[in-house]
Tab-separated table of C-alpha atoms in Angstrom:
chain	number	residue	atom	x	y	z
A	194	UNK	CA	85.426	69.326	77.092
A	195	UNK	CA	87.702	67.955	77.887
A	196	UNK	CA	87.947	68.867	81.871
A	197	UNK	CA	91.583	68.455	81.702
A	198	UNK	CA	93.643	70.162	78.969
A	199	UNK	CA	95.151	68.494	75.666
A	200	UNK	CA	98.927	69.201	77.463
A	201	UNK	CA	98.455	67.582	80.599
A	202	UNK	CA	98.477	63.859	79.733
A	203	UNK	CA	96.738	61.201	81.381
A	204	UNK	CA	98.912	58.107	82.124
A	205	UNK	CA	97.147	54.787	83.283
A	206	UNK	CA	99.674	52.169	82.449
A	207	UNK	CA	103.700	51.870	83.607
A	208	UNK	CA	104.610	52.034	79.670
A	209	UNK	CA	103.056	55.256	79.589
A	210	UNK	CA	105.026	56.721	82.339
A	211	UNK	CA	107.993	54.804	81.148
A	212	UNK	CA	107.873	56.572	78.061
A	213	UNK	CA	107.632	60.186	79.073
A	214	UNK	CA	111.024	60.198	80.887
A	215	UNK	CA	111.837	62.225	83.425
A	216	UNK	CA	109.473	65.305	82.472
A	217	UNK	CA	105.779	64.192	84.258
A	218	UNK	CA	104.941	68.171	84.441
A	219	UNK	CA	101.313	68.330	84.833
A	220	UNK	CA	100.448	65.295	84.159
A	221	UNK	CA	97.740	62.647	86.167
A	222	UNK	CA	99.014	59.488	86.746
A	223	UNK	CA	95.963	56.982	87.860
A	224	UNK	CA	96.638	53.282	89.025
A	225	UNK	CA	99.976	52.636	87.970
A	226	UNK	CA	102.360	50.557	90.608
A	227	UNK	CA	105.509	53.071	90.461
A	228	UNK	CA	107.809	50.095	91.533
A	229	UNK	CA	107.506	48.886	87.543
A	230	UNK	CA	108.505	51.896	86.561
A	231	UNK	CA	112.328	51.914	85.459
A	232	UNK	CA	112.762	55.310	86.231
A	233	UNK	CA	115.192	57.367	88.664
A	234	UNK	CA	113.035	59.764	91.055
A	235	UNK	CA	115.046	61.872	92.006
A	236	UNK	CA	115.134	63.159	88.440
A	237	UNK	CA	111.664	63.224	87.495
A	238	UNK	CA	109.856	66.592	86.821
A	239	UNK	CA	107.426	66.321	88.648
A	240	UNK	CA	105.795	69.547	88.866
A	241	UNK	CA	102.284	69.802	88.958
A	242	UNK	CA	102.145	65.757	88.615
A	243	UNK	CA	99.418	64.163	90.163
A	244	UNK	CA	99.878	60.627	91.356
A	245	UNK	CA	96.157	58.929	92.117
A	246	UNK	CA	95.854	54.942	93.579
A	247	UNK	CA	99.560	54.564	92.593
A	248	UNK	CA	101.488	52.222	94.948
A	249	UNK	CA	104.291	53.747	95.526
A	250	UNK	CA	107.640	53.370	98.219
A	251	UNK	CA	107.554	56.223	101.114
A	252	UNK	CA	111.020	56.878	99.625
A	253	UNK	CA	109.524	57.842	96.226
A	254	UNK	CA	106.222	59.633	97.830
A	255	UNK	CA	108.634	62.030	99.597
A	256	UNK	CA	110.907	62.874	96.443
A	257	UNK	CA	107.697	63.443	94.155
A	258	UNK	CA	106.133	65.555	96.597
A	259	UNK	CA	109.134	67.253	97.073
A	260	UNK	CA	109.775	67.586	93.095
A	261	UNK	CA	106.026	69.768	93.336
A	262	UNK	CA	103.758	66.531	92.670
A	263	UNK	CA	100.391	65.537	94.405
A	264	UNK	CA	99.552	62.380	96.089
A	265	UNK	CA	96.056	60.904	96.119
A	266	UNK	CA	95.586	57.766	97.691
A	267	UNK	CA	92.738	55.133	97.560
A	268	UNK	CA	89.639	57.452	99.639
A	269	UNK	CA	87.779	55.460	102.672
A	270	UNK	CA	83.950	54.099	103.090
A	271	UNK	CA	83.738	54.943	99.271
A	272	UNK	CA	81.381	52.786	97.032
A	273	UNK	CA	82.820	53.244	94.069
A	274	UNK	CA	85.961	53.493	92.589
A	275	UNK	CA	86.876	57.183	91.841
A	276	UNK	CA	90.292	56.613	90.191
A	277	UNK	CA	89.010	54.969	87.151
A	278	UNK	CA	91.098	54.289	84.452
A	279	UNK	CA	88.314	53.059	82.042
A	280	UNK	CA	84.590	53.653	81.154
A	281	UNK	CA	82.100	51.253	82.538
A	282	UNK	CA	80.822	48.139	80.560
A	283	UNK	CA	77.441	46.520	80.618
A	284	UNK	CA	79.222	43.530	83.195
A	285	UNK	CA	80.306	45.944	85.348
A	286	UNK	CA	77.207	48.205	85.650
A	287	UNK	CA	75.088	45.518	86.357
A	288	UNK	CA	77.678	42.865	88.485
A	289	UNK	CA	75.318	41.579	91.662
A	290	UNK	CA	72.094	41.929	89.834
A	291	UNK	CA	69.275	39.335	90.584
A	292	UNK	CA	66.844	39.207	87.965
A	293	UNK	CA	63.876	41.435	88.653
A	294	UNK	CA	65.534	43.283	91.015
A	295	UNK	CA	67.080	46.437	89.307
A	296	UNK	CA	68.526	47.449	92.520
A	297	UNK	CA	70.653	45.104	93.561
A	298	UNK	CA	73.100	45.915	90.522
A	299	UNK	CA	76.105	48.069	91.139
A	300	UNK	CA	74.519	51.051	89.177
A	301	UNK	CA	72.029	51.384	91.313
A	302	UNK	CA	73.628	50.752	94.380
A	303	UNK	CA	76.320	53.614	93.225
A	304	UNK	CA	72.915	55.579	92.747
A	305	UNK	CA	71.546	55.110	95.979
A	306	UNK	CA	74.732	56.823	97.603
A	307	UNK	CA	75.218	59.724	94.739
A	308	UNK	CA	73.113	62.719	97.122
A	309	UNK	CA	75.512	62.106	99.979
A	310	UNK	CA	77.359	65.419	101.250
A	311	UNK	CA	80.352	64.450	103.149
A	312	UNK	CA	83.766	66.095	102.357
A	313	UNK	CA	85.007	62.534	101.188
A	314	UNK	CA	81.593	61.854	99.176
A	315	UNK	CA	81.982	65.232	97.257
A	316	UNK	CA	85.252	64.783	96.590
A	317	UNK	CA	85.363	61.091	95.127
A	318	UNK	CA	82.410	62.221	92.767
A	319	UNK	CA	84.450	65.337	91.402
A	320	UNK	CA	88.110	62.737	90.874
A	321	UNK	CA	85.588	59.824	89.348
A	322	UNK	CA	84.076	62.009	86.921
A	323	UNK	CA	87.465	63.908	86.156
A	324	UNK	CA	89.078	60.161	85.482
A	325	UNK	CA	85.621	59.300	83.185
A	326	UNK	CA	86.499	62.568	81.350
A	327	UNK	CA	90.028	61.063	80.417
A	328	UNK	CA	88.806	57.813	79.816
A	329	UNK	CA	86.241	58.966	77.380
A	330	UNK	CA	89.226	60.901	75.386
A	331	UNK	CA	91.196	57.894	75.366
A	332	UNK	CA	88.475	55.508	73.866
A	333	UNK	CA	87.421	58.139	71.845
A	334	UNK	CA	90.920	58.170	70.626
A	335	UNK	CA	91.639	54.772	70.153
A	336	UNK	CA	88.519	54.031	68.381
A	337	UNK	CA	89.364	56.820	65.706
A	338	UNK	CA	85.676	56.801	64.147
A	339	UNK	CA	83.223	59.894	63.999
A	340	UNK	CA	80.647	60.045	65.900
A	341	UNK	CA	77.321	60.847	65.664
A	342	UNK	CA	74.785	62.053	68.373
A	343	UNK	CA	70.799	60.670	68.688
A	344	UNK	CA	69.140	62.493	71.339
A	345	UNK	CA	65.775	62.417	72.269
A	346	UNK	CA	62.659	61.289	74.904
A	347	UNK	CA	63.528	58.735	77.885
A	348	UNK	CA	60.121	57.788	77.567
A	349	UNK	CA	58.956	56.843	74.095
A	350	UNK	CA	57.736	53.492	74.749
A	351	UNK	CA	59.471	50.526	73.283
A	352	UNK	CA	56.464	49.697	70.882
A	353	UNK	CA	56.288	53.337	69.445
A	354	UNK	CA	56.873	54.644	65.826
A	355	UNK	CA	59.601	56.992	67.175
A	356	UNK	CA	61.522	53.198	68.689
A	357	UNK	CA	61.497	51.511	65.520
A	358	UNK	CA	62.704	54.589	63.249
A	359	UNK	CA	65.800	55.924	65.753
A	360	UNK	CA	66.619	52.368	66.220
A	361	UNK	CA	66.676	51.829	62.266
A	362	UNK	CA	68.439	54.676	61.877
A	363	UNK	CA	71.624	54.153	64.913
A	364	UNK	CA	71.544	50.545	62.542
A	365	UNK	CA	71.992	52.518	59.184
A	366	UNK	CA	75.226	54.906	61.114
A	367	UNK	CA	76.687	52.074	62.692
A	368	UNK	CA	76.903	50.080	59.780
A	369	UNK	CA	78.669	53.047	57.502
A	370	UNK	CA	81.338	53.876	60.304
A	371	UNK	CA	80.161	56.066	62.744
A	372	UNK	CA	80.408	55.580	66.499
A	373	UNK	CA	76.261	56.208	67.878
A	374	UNK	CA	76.154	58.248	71.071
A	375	UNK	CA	73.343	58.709	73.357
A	376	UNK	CA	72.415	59.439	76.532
A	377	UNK	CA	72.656	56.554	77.820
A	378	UNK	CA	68.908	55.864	79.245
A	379	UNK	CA	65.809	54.308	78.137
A	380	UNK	CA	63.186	55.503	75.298
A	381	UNK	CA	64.646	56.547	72.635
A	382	UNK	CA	68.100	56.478	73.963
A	383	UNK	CA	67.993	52.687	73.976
A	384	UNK	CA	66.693	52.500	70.603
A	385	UNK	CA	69.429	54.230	69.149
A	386	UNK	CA	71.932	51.603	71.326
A	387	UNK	CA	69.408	49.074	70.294
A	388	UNK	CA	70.387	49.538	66.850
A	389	UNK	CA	74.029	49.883	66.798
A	390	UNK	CA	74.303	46.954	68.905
A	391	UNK	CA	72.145	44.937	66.488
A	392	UNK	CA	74.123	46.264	63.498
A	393	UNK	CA	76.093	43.133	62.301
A	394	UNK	CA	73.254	40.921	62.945
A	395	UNK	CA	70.589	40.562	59.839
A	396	UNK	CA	68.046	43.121	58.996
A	397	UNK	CA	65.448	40.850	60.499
A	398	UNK	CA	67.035	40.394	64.244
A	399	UNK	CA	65.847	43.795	64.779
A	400	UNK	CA	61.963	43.102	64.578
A	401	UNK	CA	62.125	40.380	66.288
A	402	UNK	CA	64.253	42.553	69.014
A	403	UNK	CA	60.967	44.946	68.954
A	404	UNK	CA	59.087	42.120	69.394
A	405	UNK	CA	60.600	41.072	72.778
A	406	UNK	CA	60.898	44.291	73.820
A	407	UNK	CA	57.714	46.086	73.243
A	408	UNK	CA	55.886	43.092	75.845
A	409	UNK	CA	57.448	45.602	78.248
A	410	UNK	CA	57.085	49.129	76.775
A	411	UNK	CA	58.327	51.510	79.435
A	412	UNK	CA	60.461	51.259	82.851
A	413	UNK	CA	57.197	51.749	84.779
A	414	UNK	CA	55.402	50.277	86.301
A	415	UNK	CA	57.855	47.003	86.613
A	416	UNK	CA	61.574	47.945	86.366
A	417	UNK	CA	62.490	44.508	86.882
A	418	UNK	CA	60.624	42.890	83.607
A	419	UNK	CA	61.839	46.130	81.559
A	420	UNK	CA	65.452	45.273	82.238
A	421	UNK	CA	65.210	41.524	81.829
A	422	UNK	CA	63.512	42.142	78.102
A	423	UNK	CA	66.697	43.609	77.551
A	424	UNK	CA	68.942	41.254	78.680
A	425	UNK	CA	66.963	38.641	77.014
A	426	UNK	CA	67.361	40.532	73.527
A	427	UNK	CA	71.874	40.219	74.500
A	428	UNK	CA	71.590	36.982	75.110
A	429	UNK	CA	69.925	36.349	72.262
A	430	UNK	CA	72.614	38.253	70.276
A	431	UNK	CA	75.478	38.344	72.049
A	432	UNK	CA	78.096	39.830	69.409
A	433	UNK	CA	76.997	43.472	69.318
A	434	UNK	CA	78.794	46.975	67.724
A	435	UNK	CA	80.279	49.401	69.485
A	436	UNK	CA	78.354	51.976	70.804
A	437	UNK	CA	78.525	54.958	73.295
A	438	UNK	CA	76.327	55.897	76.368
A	439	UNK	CA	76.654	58.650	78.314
A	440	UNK	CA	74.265	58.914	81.361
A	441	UNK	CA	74.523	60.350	84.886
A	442	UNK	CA	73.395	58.957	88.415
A	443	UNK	CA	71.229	62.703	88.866
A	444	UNK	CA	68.575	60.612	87.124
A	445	UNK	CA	68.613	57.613	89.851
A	446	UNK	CA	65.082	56.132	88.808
A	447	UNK	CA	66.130	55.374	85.605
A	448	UNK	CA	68.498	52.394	84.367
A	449	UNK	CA	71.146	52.717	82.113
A	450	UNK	CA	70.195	50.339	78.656
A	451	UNK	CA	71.519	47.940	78.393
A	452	UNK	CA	73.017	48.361	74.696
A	453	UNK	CA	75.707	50.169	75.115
A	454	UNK	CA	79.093	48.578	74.774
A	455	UNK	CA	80.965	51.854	75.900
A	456	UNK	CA	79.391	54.022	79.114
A	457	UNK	CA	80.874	57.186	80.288
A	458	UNK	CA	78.239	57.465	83.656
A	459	UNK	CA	79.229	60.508	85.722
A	460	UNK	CA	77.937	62.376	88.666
A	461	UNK	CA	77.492	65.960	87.353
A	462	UNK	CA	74.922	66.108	84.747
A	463	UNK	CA	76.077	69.807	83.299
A	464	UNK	CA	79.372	67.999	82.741
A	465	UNK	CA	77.813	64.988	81.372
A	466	UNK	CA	75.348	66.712	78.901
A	467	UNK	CA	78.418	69.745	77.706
A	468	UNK	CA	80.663	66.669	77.187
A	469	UNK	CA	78.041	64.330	75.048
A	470	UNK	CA	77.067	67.620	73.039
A	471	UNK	CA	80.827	67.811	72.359
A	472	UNK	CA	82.275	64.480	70.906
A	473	UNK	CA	79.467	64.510	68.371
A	474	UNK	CA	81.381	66.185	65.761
A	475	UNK	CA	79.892	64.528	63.020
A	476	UNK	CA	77.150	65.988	63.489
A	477	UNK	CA	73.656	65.403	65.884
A	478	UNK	CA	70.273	63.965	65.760
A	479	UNK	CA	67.453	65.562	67.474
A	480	UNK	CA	64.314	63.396	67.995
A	481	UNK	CA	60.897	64.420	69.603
A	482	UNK	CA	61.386	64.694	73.343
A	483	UNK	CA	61.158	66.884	76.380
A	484	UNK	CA	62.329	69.224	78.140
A	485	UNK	CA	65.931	67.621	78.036
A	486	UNK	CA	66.249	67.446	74.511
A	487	UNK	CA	65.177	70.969	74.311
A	488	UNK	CA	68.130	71.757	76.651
A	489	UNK	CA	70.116	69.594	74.659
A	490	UNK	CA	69.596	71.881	71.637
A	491	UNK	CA	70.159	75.014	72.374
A	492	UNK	CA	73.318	74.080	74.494
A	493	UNK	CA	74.725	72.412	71.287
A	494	UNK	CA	73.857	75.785	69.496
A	495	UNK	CA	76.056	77.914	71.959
A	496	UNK	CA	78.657	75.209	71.217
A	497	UNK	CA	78.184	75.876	67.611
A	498	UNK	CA	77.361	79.385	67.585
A	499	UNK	CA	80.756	80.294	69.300
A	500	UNK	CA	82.394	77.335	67.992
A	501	UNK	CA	84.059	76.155	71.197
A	502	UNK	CA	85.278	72.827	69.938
A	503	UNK	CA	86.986	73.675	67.063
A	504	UNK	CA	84.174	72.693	64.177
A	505	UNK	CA	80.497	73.870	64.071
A	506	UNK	CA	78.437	69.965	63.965
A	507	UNK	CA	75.455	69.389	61.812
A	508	UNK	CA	72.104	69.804	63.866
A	509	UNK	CA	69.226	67.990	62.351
A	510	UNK	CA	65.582	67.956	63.448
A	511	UNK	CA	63.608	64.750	62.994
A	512	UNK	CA	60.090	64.776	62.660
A	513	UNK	CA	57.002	66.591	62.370
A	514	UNK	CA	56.651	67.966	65.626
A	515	UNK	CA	60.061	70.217	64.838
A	516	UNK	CA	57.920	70.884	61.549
A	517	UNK	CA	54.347	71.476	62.559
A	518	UNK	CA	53.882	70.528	65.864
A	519	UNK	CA	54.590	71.610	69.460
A	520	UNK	CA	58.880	72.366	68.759
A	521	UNK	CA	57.866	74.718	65.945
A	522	UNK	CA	59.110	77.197	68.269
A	523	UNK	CA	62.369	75.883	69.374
A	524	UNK	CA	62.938	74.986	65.736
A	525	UNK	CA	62.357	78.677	64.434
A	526	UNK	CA	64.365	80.466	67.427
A	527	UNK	CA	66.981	77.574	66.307
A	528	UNK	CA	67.064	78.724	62.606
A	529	UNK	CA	67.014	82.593	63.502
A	530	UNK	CA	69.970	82.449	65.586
A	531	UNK	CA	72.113	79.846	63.395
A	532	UNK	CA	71.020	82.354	60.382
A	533	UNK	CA	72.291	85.511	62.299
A	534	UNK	CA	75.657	83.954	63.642
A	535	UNK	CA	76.493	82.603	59.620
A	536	UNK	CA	76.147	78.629	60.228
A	537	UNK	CA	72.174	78.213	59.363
A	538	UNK	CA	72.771	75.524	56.784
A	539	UNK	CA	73.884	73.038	59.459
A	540	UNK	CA	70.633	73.119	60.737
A	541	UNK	CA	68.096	70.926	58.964
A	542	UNK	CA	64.531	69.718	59.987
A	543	UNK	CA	64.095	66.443	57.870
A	544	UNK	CA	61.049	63.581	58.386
A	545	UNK	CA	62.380	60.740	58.498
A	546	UNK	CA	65.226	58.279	59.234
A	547	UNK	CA	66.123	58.718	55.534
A	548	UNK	CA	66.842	62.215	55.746
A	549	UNK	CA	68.760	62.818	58.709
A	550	UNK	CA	71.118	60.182	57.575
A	551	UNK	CA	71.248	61.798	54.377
A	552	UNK	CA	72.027	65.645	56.034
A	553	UNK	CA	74.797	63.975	58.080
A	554	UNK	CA	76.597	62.763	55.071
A	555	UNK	CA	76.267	65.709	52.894
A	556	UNK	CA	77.501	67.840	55.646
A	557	UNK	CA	79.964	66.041	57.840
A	558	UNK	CA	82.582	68.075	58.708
A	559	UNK	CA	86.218	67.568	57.680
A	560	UNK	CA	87.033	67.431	61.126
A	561	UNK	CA	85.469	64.559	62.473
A	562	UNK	CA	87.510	62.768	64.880
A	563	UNK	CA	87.651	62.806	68.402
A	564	UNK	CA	88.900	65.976	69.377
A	565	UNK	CA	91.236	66.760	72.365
A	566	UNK	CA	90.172	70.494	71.724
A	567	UNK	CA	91.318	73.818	73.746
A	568	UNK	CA	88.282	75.829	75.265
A	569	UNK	CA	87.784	78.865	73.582
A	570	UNK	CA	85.363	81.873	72.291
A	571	UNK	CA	85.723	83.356	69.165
């Protein structure tokens, strides 16, 4: 991560172009109306450029192509916009829903039409998730916080032990700094959301939270009640902290939460799940879970192990199923190779809450913010 590399630029506003000049080499300009652009075409560099949803004259299309630049315009019988220029927000994921009716809102309407196979379809998802990819950077840049990973089981219910103590703990981060970010979907991704949207409110809003929550613990069997808990706990506090979600349309039963104030929701789920791993340089959280957090580890150990992101990221283990129950086995393979390759003491199985906010402290890297980092092997 990032799909596109730290020298080609990504330009969504006239200002930006403005203030490169004439030298657009390699750079991807999205949405920007070239007629407010002060700048004289004929001696732009534009080599390499690519110019996406940008209105342009047929006089100016002809010299940039010329000058080695690519033209992209809007794509037909597309459902989505593929030229973003931003991440989603809760409003926009969920514009046109009727309450109890998951699917009516645009996420899942965008999820009903994510297996299609034509040329156009294909394409669309590869330039939307390319444009998330940049937008992602740029918040991540703006926002100039660390941030810290929670990972763990979509289906913990809302009720459970595992709820309350991630969603104390994305509280407990959110409130000393640190940008939370998940996978964007429910269980324990949503408690960790849960809590760093509930982080300026009092310590008590977040009981009563579980309170209206847990009358519908999981997405099944009624999607419709699960979501409106949610949106019940929003509206009842409506000022919440800024947190990250990161989910994909491969999983199209499940809904994004609904706590997330920033969501980076792409197509391709290896790109989605590299990139997530990758922004957490602070450091990541590993709850009980499945087969997906399982995944999840040892992907962010290859990231570590051969340091492709320019620091090696705490991993820490919470709970006693990484001790003494059924991840014993992922934990020890985890320890054995982090101990071979020289970076075991970033690994840490700890029991609680406490202790994995502890272990990120005491070993946050120097290196924490977002990173617009070259791919590489050591």
């Amino acid at each position: 991560m990032p799909v596109l590399h730290p020298q080609h630029p990504v330009l969504v506003a006239a200002p930006d172009v403005q203030a490169r000049g004439t030298d657009l080499r390699g750079a991807l300009i999205v949405g920007v109306d070239l007629g407010e652009v002060d700048l004289v075409w004929e001696q732009v560099d534009a080599t390499d450029a690519v110019f996406a949803r940008c209105p342009m004259s047929d006089a100016t299309e002809r010299m940039l192509r010329d000058a080695g630049a690519t033209i992209l315009h809007r794509l037909e019988g597309i459902e989505f916009e593929p030229f973003r220029t931003t991440l989603y927000s809760y409003a926009e994921l969920s514009a046109g829903y009727v309450e109890g009716r998951p699917e009516t809102a645009l996420d899942a309407r965008i999820g009903a039409v994510s297996t299609r196979m034509g040329p156009a379809d294909v394409l669309a998802r590869g330039i939307h998730d390319v444009c998330i990819e940049a937008a992602l950077m740029r918040f991540l840049d703006e926002a100039g916080a660390p941030v810290v990973g929670i990972m763990g089981s979509h289906i913990t219910p809302r009720g459970d032990s595992d709820y309350r103590e991630v969603a104390t703990l994305a509280r407990r981060f959110t409130r000393d700094g640190f940008i939370v970010a998940t996978g964007g979907g429910p269980g324990l991704m949503e408690a960790a959301n849960l809590g760093a949207w509930l982080a300026p409110a009092d310590d008590g809003a977040l009981d009563e939270a579980f309170e209206i929550l847990s009358t519908v613990p999981s997405y099944e069997p009624d999607p419709g009640a699960y979501v409106d808990r949610a949106i019940e706990v929003r509206q009842r506090w409506p000022q919440g902290a800024t947190s990250l979600g990161v989910p994909t349309w491969i999983y199209v039963d499940e809904p994004f939460n609904q706590f997330a104030t920033h969501i980076a929701k792409y197509f391709q789920n290896s790109i989605r799940e590299n990139g997530l791993l990758a922004i957490a340089h602070a450091g990541i959280v590993y709850t009980p879970g499945g087969s997906g957090t399982l995944q999840e580890l040892f992907t962010d150990a290859a990231q570590n192990e051969y340091t492709l992101y320019d620091v090696r990221s705490p991993m820490i283990l919470m709970g006693a199923e990484y001790r003494s129950g059924r991840l014993t086995d992922a934990t020890a393979a985890l320890q054995k190779l982090a101990e071979r390759g020289g970076w075991g003491r970033l690994v840490r199985v700890v029991d609680d809450a406490d202790g994995a906010f502890e272990s990120i402290r005491e070993l946050l890297p120097s290196e924490v913010m977002p990173p617009r980092p070259a791919l590489r092997r050591r």
